[in-house]
């Protein structure tokens, strides 16, 4: 196909999720608090303005390729049937098969999944791995389900979406509320329809074709990038007090890496509260406690504050590693960090981002900061396709190499074009997807 027309059909606000693409490229978002996908689209449009991306191409790059909503009937342990709702949004495949996690959380909805799928497109492009973007999720509170119910939920979800998933089309992975066990159930159920192919999903258990180092990868990547950023900012690790919101997969591994790199971790939080010691927490003890109790609840070797107070603690590096939208125009004035690394997806609303950057706070954006996870997922997929397993040392080295390259390209872009790091990351990512679109024949 060789497309040369500029006649991408004009789209209404309803069709384009309210981002005002068709007519107004300079003011893509309204002033009210944006939804998750509006916030992501806003960041996209800011960078697209810098690049001068025409309106027809913005529509092509922003509107998801496909969105699927499925009902998920599950037999509960007491014999009753409960029906859940699941989503898979396939955002863009210009650079390769679509890639993105599966989230199990009570606040999962189509708008959020759409936003996260779009972030994956820009993230895989920034870190320069041959993928597009996708995301999925189920609206469910995982802690309310038994292990057997979680397994039946996962298998029933696969029944609903298996025919749009595949190693060359769309490859899921873990995200909030999903574990390597969930990935193993997913693969097993998918293979009942399509036959053996472990490359269909990443984040699997190591003994089931998973990659060594995948579980630590996102948090470790946050730590690697923190070292690179702070070196540029001339802040020494031992002078950098760190506060981390969220102590799940990402937050706990980031805490481990950073404390082993001599950073004092002064506060961590999870749903149970904020655990604080201005002289530095014993991270090894926190990790042991969290492993034994699946929560920080009951950890007594430090001060305890309400969970949401972590965001307003005075620190040098704040790492939101839990939910999206936690720093908004409502609480941004209470943030007292010098730098922020977005380990979570979309933790900062656009207006809050504007005020923080204007206040001189450096923010390393999610599409770069948490890209270590998808990078090692890519290594897992490569190993599965080759039926060959890499050592942990090789995986860590290649991760460091990929993240260093991505960090340098974003840092240099921000200097060359006088952009904040978020806009620079988006311009790098959008530029690569735009080039792939051109090579696919989409040229004006
Ligand atoms: P997780 O489910 O393992 O952990 C989430 C943590 O956040 C838990 O400790 C939970 O108690 C805590 N939390 C929830 N609500 C909170 C609140 N109000 N205050 C404080 N803590 C709270 O999830 P995860 O895999 O660590 O993912 C965390 C974030 O990182 C998400 O935004 C996810 O999209 C993003 N992310 C994850 C990966 C990955 O590989 N897991 C990759 C890229 C991005």
Short mmCIF file of C-alpha atoms and ligand atoms in Angstrom, two decimals:
data_model
loop_
_atom_site.label_atom_id
_atom_site.label_comp_id
_atom_site.label_asym_id
_atom_site.label_seq_id
_atom_site.Cartn_x
_atom_site.Cartn_y
_atom_site.Cartn_z
CA UNK A 1 0.00 0.00 0.00
CA UNK A 2 1.27 3.45 -0.83
CA UNK A 3 -0.83 6.14 0.77
CA UNK A 4 -0.22 9.67 -0.38
CA UNK A 5 -3.54 11.31 0.38
CA UNK A 6 -3.95 14.01 2.98
CA UNK A 7 -7.64 13.26 3.27
CA UNK A 8 -7.65 11.50 6.61
CA UNK A 9 -11.32 11.88 7.48
CA UNK A 10 -12.12 14.70 9.89
CA UNK A 11 -13.14 13.19 13.20
CA UNK A 12 -15.61 14.45 15.72
CA UNK A 13 -14.78 15.03 19.37
CA UNK A 14 -16.79 11.98 20.33
CA UNK A 15 -14.86 9.79 17.95
CA UNK A 16 -11.47 11.11 18.96
CA UNK A 17 -12.14 10.89 22.71
CA UNK A 18 -12.58 14.65 23.10
CA UNK A 19 -9.07 15.70 22.18
CA UNK A 20 -10.13 18.20 19.56
CA UNK A 21 -7.74 16.83 16.96
CA UNK A 22 -9.51 17.68 13.78
CA UNK A 23 -9.69 21.41 14.05
CA UNK A 24 -7.41 22.68 16.77
CA UNK A 25 -3.83 21.51 17.04
CA UNK A 26 -2.55 24.34 19.20
CA UNK A 27 -4.87 23.90 22.19
CA UNK A 28 -5.59 20.20 22.34
CA UNK A 29 -6.91 19.97 25.89
CA UNK A 30 -9.53 21.83 27.83
CA UNK A 31 -8.78 23.46 31.21
CA UNK A 32 -10.84 21.03 33.33
CA UNK A 33 -9.03 18.12 34.97
CA UNK A 34 -8.37 15.84 32.01
CA UNK A 35 -9.23 12.17 31.91
CA UNK A 36 -6.30 9.73 31.73
CA UNK A 37 -6.38 9.52 27.94
CA UNK A 38 -6.85 13.28 27.55
CA UNK A 39 -3.74 13.84 29.69
CA UNK A 40 -1.68 11.46 27.56
CA UNK A 41 -3.01 13.03 24.37
CA UNK A 42 -2.19 16.47 25.75
CA UNK A 43 1.46 15.53 26.25
CA UNK A 44 1.45 14.03 22.75
CA UNK A 45 0.04 17.23 21.25
CA UNK A 46 2.58 19.44 23.02
CA UNK A 47 5.39 17.44 21.45
CA UNK A 48 3.58 17.21 18.11
CA UNK A 49 3.46 21.01 18.10
CA UNK A 50 7.24 21.10 18.52
CA UNK A 51 7.66 18.65 15.64
CA UNK A 52 5.03 20.36 13.47
CA UNK A 53 3.06 17.13 13.01
CA UNK A 54 0.08 17.86 10.73
CA UNK A 55 -3.48 17.29 11.94
CA UNK A 56 -4.19 14.28 9.72
CA UNK A 57 -1.11 12.52 11.08
CA UNK A 58 -2.01 13.35 14.68
CA UNK A 59 -5.32 11.56 14.15
CA UNK A 60 -3.55 8.58 12.65
CA UNK A 61 -1.04 8.39 15.52
CA UNK A 62 -3.48 9.04 18.35
CA UNK A 63 -6.61 7.06 17.54
CA UNK A 64 -6.23 3.43 18.67
CA UNK A 65 -6.12 0.77 15.99
CA UNK A 66 -8.59 -1.39 17.89
CA UNK A 67 -10.44 -1.40 21.23
CA UNK A 68 -12.08 -4.52 22.62
CA UNK A 69 -14.37 -4.81 25.65
CA UNK A 70 -15.33 -8.29 26.83
CA UNK A 71 -17.50 -9.77 29.54
CA UNK A 72 -15.70 -12.24 31.76
CA UNK A 73 -17.96 -14.77 33.49
CA UNK A 74 -16.23 -16.49 36.42
CA UNK A 75 -17.39 -19.33 38.62
CA UNK A 76 -16.59 -18.31 42.19
CA UNK A 77 -15.49 -20.82 44.84
CA UNK A 78 -19.00 -20.84 46.36
CA UNK A 79 -20.50 -21.94 43.04
CA UNK A 80 -22.01 -18.57 42.10
CA UNK A 81 -21.22 -16.87 38.78
CA UNK A 82 -19.82 -13.32 38.74
CA UNK A 83 -19.33 -11.35 35.54
CA UNK A 84 -16.40 -8.93 35.22
CA UNK A 85 -15.47 -6.52 32.42
CA UNK A 86 -12.12 -6.67 30.62
CA UNK A 87 -10.45 -4.51 27.98
CA UNK A 88 -7.66 -4.74 25.42
CA UNK A 89 -6.71 -1.60 23.55
CA UNK A 90 -4.30 -2.03 20.63
CA UNK A 91 -3.01 1.44 20.04
CA UNK A 92 -0.42 1.34 17.27
CA UNK A 93 1.61 -1.26 15.34
CA UNK A 94 3.66 0.84 12.92
CA UNK A 95 6.96 -0.15 14.57
CA UNK A 96 6.10 -3.80 15.30
CA UNK A 97 3.79 -6.10 17.26
CA UNK A 98 1.83 -4.30 19.94
CA UNK A 99 3.07 -4.69 23.49
CA UNK A 100 1.64 -3.79 26.86
CA UNK A 101 0.66 -5.05 30.28
CA UNK A 102 -2.49 -6.41 31.85
CA UNK A 103 -3.81 -4.57 34.88
CA UNK A 104 -6.17 -6.06 37.48
CA UNK A 105 -7.52 -3.19 39.58
CA UNK A 106 -10.96 -1.91 40.67
CA UNK A 107 -10.44 1.41 38.87
CA UNK A 108 -9.66 -0.10 35.46
CA UNK A 109 -11.87 1.42 32.74
CA UNK A 110 -11.67 1.87 28.98
CA UNK A 111 -10.36 5.44 29.14
CA UNK A 112 -7.51 4.46 31.45
CA UNK A 113 -6.58 1.43 29.33
CA UNK A 114 -6.67 3.61 26.21
CA UNK A 115 -4.29 6.08 27.85
CA UNK A 116 -1.91 3.33 28.98
CA UNK A 117 -1.94 1.75 25.50
CA UNK A 118 -0.95 5.06 23.94
CA UNK A 119 1.85 5.49 26.50
CA UNK A 120 3.18 2.08 25.43
CA UNK A 121 3.46 3.24 21.81
CA UNK A 122 5.64 6.20 22.82
CA UNK A 123 7.55 4.17 25.43
CA UNK A 124 8.59 1.37 23.08
CA UNK A 125 9.65 4.02 20.57
CA UNK A 126 11.69 6.04 23.11
CA UNK A 127 13.59 2.96 24.24
CA UNK A 128 13.82 1.92 20.58
CA UNK A 129 12.56 -1.65 20.69
CA UNK A 130 10.63 -3.02 17.69
CA UNK A 131 7.15 -2.84 19.12
CA UNK A 132 3.99 -0.77 19.04
CA UNK A 133 1.73 -0.18 22.02
CA UNK A 134 -1.22 -1.91 23.68
CA UNK A 135 -2.69 -2.37 27.14
CA UNK A 136 -5.34 -4.48 28.82
CA UNK A 137 -7.07 -4.79 32.12
CA UNK A 138 -9.89 -6.17 34.17
CA UNK A 139 -11.99 -4.15 36.58
CA UNK A 140 -11.53 -6.31 39.69
CA UNK A 141 -10.11 -6.09 43.21
CA UNK A 142 -7.53 -8.92 43.15
CA UNK A 143 -7.33 -9.13 46.95
CA UNK A 144 -11.03 -10.12 47.03
CA UNK A 145 -10.39 -13.21 44.88
CA UNK A 146 -8.88 -16.54 45.88
CA UNK A 147 -6.02 -17.94 43.81
CA UNK A 148 -8.38 -20.36 42.05
CA UNK A 149 -10.82 -17.52 41.26
CA UNK A 150 -7.94 -15.42 39.86
CA UNK A 151 -6.94 -18.33 37.66
CA UNK A 152 -10.51 -18.83 36.37
CA UNK A 153 -10.84 -15.06 35.79
CA UNK A 154 -7.62 -15.04 33.75
CA UNK A 155 -8.63 -18.08 31.68
CA UNK A 156 -12.07 -16.59 31.02
CA UNK A 157 -10.45 -13.28 29.96
CA UNK A 158 -8.23 -15.19 27.52
CA UNK A 159 -11.33 -16.92 26.11
CA UNK A 160 -12.65 -13.43 25.27
CA UNK A 161 -9.54 -11.96 23.65
CA UNK A 162 -7.31 -14.85 22.49
CA UNK A 163 -7.90 -14.32 18.77
CA UNK A 164 -6.46 -10.77 18.81
CA UNK A 165 -3.39 -11.82 20.86
CA UNK A 166 -0.28 -13.47 19.37
CA UNK A 167 3.54 -13.34 19.35
CA UNK A 168 3.57 -11.39 16.07
CA UNK A 169 0.57 -9.18 16.78
CA UNK A 170 0.00 -8.33 20.45
CA UNK A 171 2.06 -9.57 23.40
CA UNK A 172 0.74 -8.91 26.94
CA UNK A 173 2.85 -8.63 30.12
CA UNK A 174 2.36 -7.97 33.86
CA UNK A 175 1.20 -4.65 35.32
CA UNK A 176 -0.52 -3.62 38.55
CA UNK A 177 -2.29 -6.53 40.22
CA UNK A 178 -0.94 -9.22 37.89
CA UNK A 179 1.96 -11.57 38.57
CA UNK A 180 4.12 -14.10 36.73
CA UNK A 181 1.57 -16.74 37.79
CA UNK A 182 -1.16 -14.82 35.95
CA UNK A 183 1.11 -14.73 32.89
CA UNK A 184 1.56 -18.53 33.11
CA UNK A 185 -2.23 -19.11 33.24
CA UNK A 186 -2.72 -16.71 30.35
CA UNK A 187 -0.17 -18.51 28.18
CA UNK A 188 -1.54 -21.95 29.06
CA UNK A 189 -5.08 -20.93 28.13
CA UNK A 190 -4.01 -19.16 24.92
CA UNK A 191 -2.01 -22.25 23.84
CA UNK A 192 -5.17 -24.38 24.14
CA UNK A 193 -6.49 -22.42 21.16
CA UNK A 194 -3.29 -21.76 19.19
CA UNK A 195 -0.66 -24.34 20.20
CA UNK A 196 2.74 -24.02 21.87
CA UNK A 197 4.26 -20.55 21.65
CA UNK A 198 5.67 -19.05 24.87
CA UNK A 199 6.50 -15.78 23.05
CA UNK A 200 2.79 -14.90 23.24
CA UNK A 201 3.22 -13.28 26.65
CA UNK A 202 6.16 -12.01 28.73
CA UNK A 203 6.77 -11.77 32.46
CA UNK A 204 6.32 -15.54 32.77
CA UNK A 205 7.91 -17.53 35.62
CA UNK A 206 11.60 -18.17 34.87
CA UNK A 207 11.04 -21.95 34.85
CA UNK A 208 8.20 -21.46 32.32
CA UNK A 209 10.17 -19.63 29.59
CA UNK A 210 10.39 -16.38 31.56
CA UNK A 211 13.48 -14.15 31.48
CA UNK A 212 15.80 -13.95 34.44
CA UNK A 213 15.61 -10.41 35.74
CA UNK A 214 12.15 -9.58 34.32
CA UNK A 215 10.58 -9.23 37.75
CA UNK A 216 13.19 -6.72 38.94
CA UNK A 217 13.47 -4.96 35.56
CA UNK A 218 11.13 -2.00 35.93
CA UNK A 219 12.38 -1.05 39.40
CA UNK A 220 16.00 -1.70 38.45
CA UNK A 221 15.51 0.45 35.34
CA UNK A 222 14.17 3.26 37.53
CA UNK A 223 17.33 2.97 39.62
CA UNK A 224 19.66 2.93 36.59
CA UNK A 225 17.97 6.02 35.18
CA UNK A 226 18.04 7.75 38.56
CA UNK A 227 21.82 7.36 38.62
CA UNK A 228 22.12 8.82 35.11
CA UNK A 229 19.80 11.74 35.81
CA UNK A 230 21.36 12.69 39.14
CA UNK A 231 24.86 12.54 37.67
CA UNK A 232 23.71 15.10 35.09
CA UNK A 233 22.23 17.22 37.87
CA UNK A 234 25.42 16.93 39.97
CA UNK A 235 23.60 15.33 42.90
CA UNK A 236 25.56 12.59 44.71
CA UNK A 237 23.62 9.43 45.70
CA UNK A 238 24.50 9.78 49.38
CA UNK A 239 23.11 13.36 49.38
CA UNK A 240 19.89 12.33 47.68
CA UNK A 241 17.03 11.54 50.09
CA UNK A 242 14.51 9.33 48.30
CA UNK A 243 10.77 8.88 48.94
CA UNK A 244 8.94 6.10 47.07
CA UNK A 245 5.16 5.82 46.80
CA UNK A 246 4.16 2.18 46.30
CA UNK A 247 6.06 -0.88 47.49
CA UNK A 248 4.85 -3.47 44.98
CA UNK A 249 6.89 -4.88 42.13
CA UNK A 250 8.26 -1.56 40.87
CA UNK A 251 8.63 0.39 44.12
CA UNK A 252 10.30 -2.42 46.08
CA UNK A 253 12.87 -3.20 43.36
CA UNK A 254 13.62 0.49 42.88
CA UNK A 255 14.14 0.82 46.66
CA UNK A 256 16.47 -2.20 46.69
CA UNK A 257 18.59 -0.97 43.77
CA UNK A 258 18.83 2.59 45.07
CA UNK A 259 19.66 1.62 48.65
CA UNK A 260 22.36 -0.73 47.34
CA UNK A 261 23.65 2.28 45.36
CA UNK A 262 24.02 4.29 48.59
CA UNK A 263 20.87 6.45 48.31
CA UNK A 264 19.19 7.04 51.70
CA UNK A 265 15.56 5.89 51.32
CA UNK A 266 13.76 8.10 53.85
CA UNK A 267 10.17 7.07 53.12
CA UNK A 268 8.17 4.36 51.39
CA UNK A 269 4.42 3.83 51.31
CA UNK A 270 1.83 1.30 50.28
CA UNK A 271 -1.95 1.21 50.80
CA UNK A 272 -1.41 0.59 54.52
CA UNK A 273 0.51 3.83 55.20
CA UNK A 274 3.77 5.75 54.86
CA UNK A 275 6.89 4.47 56.64
CA UNK A 276 9.38 7.23 57.40
CA UNK A 277 12.83 7.66 58.88
CA UNK A 278 14.69 10.91 58.09
CA UNK A 279 18.04 9.12 58.66
CA UNK A 280 17.18 6.37 56.15
CA UNK A 281 15.07 3.21 56.34
CA UNK A 282 16.40 -0.34 56.62
CA UNK A 283 15.31 -1.39 53.11
CA UNK A 284 16.38 -5.02 53.54
CA UNK A 285 14.09 -5.26 56.60
CA UNK A 286 11.24 -3.62 54.67
CA UNK A 287 11.66 -6.12 51.82
CA UNK A 288 11.64 -9.06 54.24
CA UNK A 289 8.51 -7.72 55.94
CA UNK A 290 6.70 -7.12 52.63
CA UNK A 291 7.61 -10.59 51.38
CA UNK A 292 6.35 -12.26 54.54
CA UNK A 293 3.15 -10.20 54.90
CA UNK A 294 2.38 -9.09 51.29
CA UNK A 295 2.09 -5.59 52.79
CA UNK A 296 4.09 -3.11 54.88
CA UNK A 297 1.33 -3.18 57.51
CA UNK A 298 2.88 -3.82 60.91
CA UNK A 299 6.40 -2.65 60.03
CA UNK A 300 7.39 -0.98 63.28
CA UNK A 301 11.07 0.02 62.90
CA UNK A 302 10.31 3.64 61.88
CA UNK A 303 7.72 6.42 62.10
CA UNK A 304 4.35 5.90 60.47
CA UNK A 305 2.30 8.55 58.64
CA UNK A 306 -0.90 8.43 56.56
CA UNK A 307 -0.12 7.02 53.09
CA UNK A 308 -0.81 10.22 51.14
CA UNK A 309 1.66 12.29 53.24
CA UNK A 310 4.58 10.72 51.39
CA UNK A 311 4.02 13.01 48.42
CA UNK A 312 4.53 16.15 50.50
CA UNK A 313 7.64 15.04 52.41
CA UNK A 314 10.77 17.09 51.87
CA UNK A 315 13.15 14.98 49.79
CA UNK A 316 15.57 15.21 46.87
CA UNK A 317 14.01 12.49 44.72
CA UNK A 318 10.35 11.53 44.74
CA UNK A 319 9.38 8.31 42.98
CA UNK A 320 5.64 7.75 42.50
CA UNK A 321 5.46 3.97 41.88
CA UNK A 322 1.79 3.18 42.50
CA UNK A 323 -1.23 4.74 40.82
CA UNK A 324 -1.81 7.26 38.04
CA UNK A 325 -2.94 10.85 38.68
CA UNK A 326 -1.56 11.12 42.21
CA UNK A 327 -0.11 14.64 41.70
CA UNK A 328 -2.75 17.02 40.40
CA UNK A 329 -3.53 20.74 40.58
CA UNK A 330 -5.11 19.98 44.00
CA UNK A 331 -1.94 18.86 45.77
CA UNK A 332 0.91 20.04 43.55
CA UNK A 333 1.71 23.01 45.79
CA UNK A 334 2.54 20.62 48.66
CA UNK A 335 5.22 18.73 46.70
CA UNK A 336 8.66 19.52 48.14
CA UNK A 337 10.93 17.27 46.06
CA UNK A 338 13.80 18.56 43.86
CA UNK A 339 13.42 15.84 41.24
CA UNK A 340 10.70 13.34 40.36
CA UNK A 341 11.08 10.05 38.52
CA UNK A 342 7.76 8.69 37.27
CA UNK A 343 7.98 4.95 37.93
CA UNK A 344 4.17 4.68 37.76
CA UNK A 345 2.32 5.44 34.54
CA UNK A 346 0.79 8.94 34.36
CA UNK A 347 1.26 9.92 38.02
CA UNK A 348 1.28 13.69 37.23
CA UNK A 349 -1.57 15.65 35.62
CA UNK A 350 -0.58 18.14 32.88
CA UNK A 351 -1.35 21.27 34.93
CA UNK A 352 0.67 19.92 37.86
CA UNK A 353 3.48 19.04 35.46
CA UNK A 354 3.49 22.59 34.14
CA UNK A 355 3.67 24.09 37.63
CA UNK A 356 6.41 21.71 38.79
CA UNK A 357 8.63 22.32 35.77
CA UNK A 358 8.10 26.07 36.00
CA UNK A 359 9.14 25.76 39.64
CA UNK A 360 12.46 24.22 38.56
CA UNK A 361 11.68 20.60 39.46
CA UNK A 362 13.18 18.10 37.02
CA UNK A 363 10.79 15.29 36.04
CA UNK A 364 11.91 12.13 34.29
CA UNK A 365 8.72 11.02 32.51
CA UNK A 366 7.05 7.61 32.69
CA UNK A 367 7.63 6.71 29.04
CA UNK A 368 11.36 6.67 29.76
CA UNK A 369 11.49 6.12 33.53
CA UNK A 370 9.61 2.80 33.68
CA UNK A 371 10.70 1.44 30.32
CA UNK A 372 13.04 -1.13 31.93
CA UNK A 373 10.12 -3.55 32.25
CA UNK A 374 9.12 -3.58 28.62
CA UNK A 375 12.79 -3.70 27.61
CA UNK A 376 13.40 -6.95 29.50
CA UNK A 377 10.03 -8.21 28.22
CA UNK A 378 11.47 -7.64 24.76
CA UNK A 379 14.56 -9.69 25.74
CA UNK A 380 12.23 -12.46 26.99
CA UNK A 381 10.35 -12.46 23.68
CA UNK A 382 13.62 -12.60 21.72
CA UNK A 383 14.80 -15.57 23.83
CA UNK A 384 11.47 -17.38 23.37
CA UNK A 385 11.63 -16.90 19.59
CA UNK A 386 15.21 -18.23 19.57
CA UNK A 387 14.51 -21.04 22.08
CA UNK A 388 17.59 -19.86 23.95
CA UNK A 389 18.06 -18.50 27.45
CA UNK A 390 20.32 -15.59 28.40
CA UNK A 391 22.18 -15.28 31.70
CA UNK A 392 21.09 -12.71 34.27
CA UNK A 393 24.38 -10.85 33.73
CA UNK A 394 23.69 -10.52 30.02
CA UNK A 395 20.15 -9.29 30.63
CA UNK A 396 21.34 -6.67 33.13
CA UNK A 397 24.09 -5.50 30.78
CA UNK A 398 21.76 -5.22 27.80
CA UNK A 399 19.18 -3.40 29.94
CA UNK A 400 21.79 -0.91 31.09
CA UNK A 401 22.89 -0.40 27.48
CA UNK A 402 19.35 0.14 26.13
CA UNK A 403 18.37 2.54 28.93
CA UNK A 404 21.63 4.49 28.59
CA UNK A 405 21.00 5.02 24.89
CA UNK A 406 17.40 6.07 25.52
CA UNK A 407 18.39 8.44 28.33
CA UNK A 408 21.11 10.05 26.20
CA UNK A 409 18.80 10.56 23.22
CA UNK A 410 16.17 12.24 25.41
CA UNK A 411 18.71 14.32 27.34
CA UNK A 412 20.36 15.54 24.13
CA UNK A 413 16.96 16.28 22.56
CA UNK A 414 15.98 18.36 25.59
CA UNK A 415 19.19 20.39 25.33
CA UNK A 416 19.10 20.78 21.55
CA UNK A 417 15.48 21.99 21.52
CA UNK A 418 15.28 23.57 25.02
CA UNK A 419 12.52 21.20 26.08
CA UNK A 420 11.57 19.71 29.42
CA UNK A 421 12.39 15.99 29.59
CA UNK A 422 8.79 14.87 29.07
CA UNK A 423 8.33 16.84 25.87
CA UNK A 424 11.77 15.70 24.70
CA UNK A 425 10.90 12.04 25.35
CA UNK A 426 7.66 12.44 23.38
CA UNK A 427 9.38 14.16 20.46
CA UNK A 428 11.94 11.33 20.28
CA UNK A 429 9.18 8.70 20.43
CA UNK A 430 6.74 10.42 18.08
CA UNK A 431 9.52 11.11 15.57
CA UNK A 432 10.30 7.38 15.37
CA UNK A 433 6.65 6.35 15.00
CA UNK A 434 6.11 9.10 12.42
CA UNK A 435 9.04 7.75 10.40
CA UNK A 436 7.58 4.22 10.54
CA UNK A 437 4.21 5.59 9.38
CA UNK A 438 5.92 7.28 6.45
CA UNK A 439 7.67 4.05 5.51
CA UNK A 440 4.28 2.29 5.67
CA UNK A 441 3.08 4.68 3.00
CA UNK A 442 1.37 7.35 5.09
CA UNK A 443 2.80 10.48 3.48
CA UNK A 444 1.12 13.76 2.78
P1 LIG B 1 1.89 -3.63 42.20
O1 LIG B 1 0.48 -4.04 42.16
O2 LIG B 1 2.95 -4.68 42.30
O3 LIG B 1 2.16 -2.60 43.40
C1 LIG B 1 1.41 -1.43 43.58
C2 LIG B 1 1.82 -0.82 44.92
O4 LIG B 1 1.18 0.43 45.06
C3 LIG B 1 1.42 -1.66 46.13
O5 LIG B 1 2.47 -1.61 47.09
C4 LIG B 1 0.21 -0.91 46.68
O6 LIG B 1 0.00 -1.13 48.07
C5 LIG B 1 0.63 0.50 46.37
N1 LIG B 1 -0.47 1.47 46.42
C6 LIG B 1 -1.70 1.38 45.85
N2 LIG B 1 -2.42 2.47 46.16
C7 LIG B 1 -1.62 3.27 46.91
C8 LIG B 1 -1.78 4.52 47.54
N3 LIG B 1 -2.92 5.19 47.44
N4 LIG B 1 -0.74 5.05 48.25
C9 LIG B 1 0.43 4.36 48.36
N5 LIG B 1 0.64 3.16 47.79
C10 LIG B 1 -0.38 2.63 47.08
O7 LIG B 1 2.10 -2.73 40.88
P2 LIG B 1 3.46 -2.47 40.09
O8 LIG B 1 3.61 -3.54 39.06
O9 LIG B 1 4.55 -2.20 41.07
O10 LIG B 1 3.06 -1.14 39.28
C11 LIG B 1 3.15 0.15 39.89
C12 LIG B 1 3.07 1.21 38.79
O11 LIG B 1 4.16 1.01 37.86
C13 LIG B 1 1.81 1.20 37.93
O12 LIG B 1 1.48 2.53 37.59
C14 LIG B 1 2.23 0.43 36.69
O13 LIG B 1 1.44 0.77 35.55
C15 LIG B 1 3.65 0.90 36.54
N6 LIG B 1 4.48 0.00 35.75
C16 LIG B 1 4.67 -1.30 36.13
C17 LIG B 1 5.48 -2.13 35.37
C18 LIG B 1 5.77 -3.54 35.78
O14 LIG B 1 6.65 -4.17 35.15
N7 LIG B 1 5.15 -4.08 36.82
C19 LIG B 1 6.08 -1.66 34.20
C20 LIG B 1 5.87 -0.31 33.84
C21 LIG B 1 5.07 0.49 34.63
#
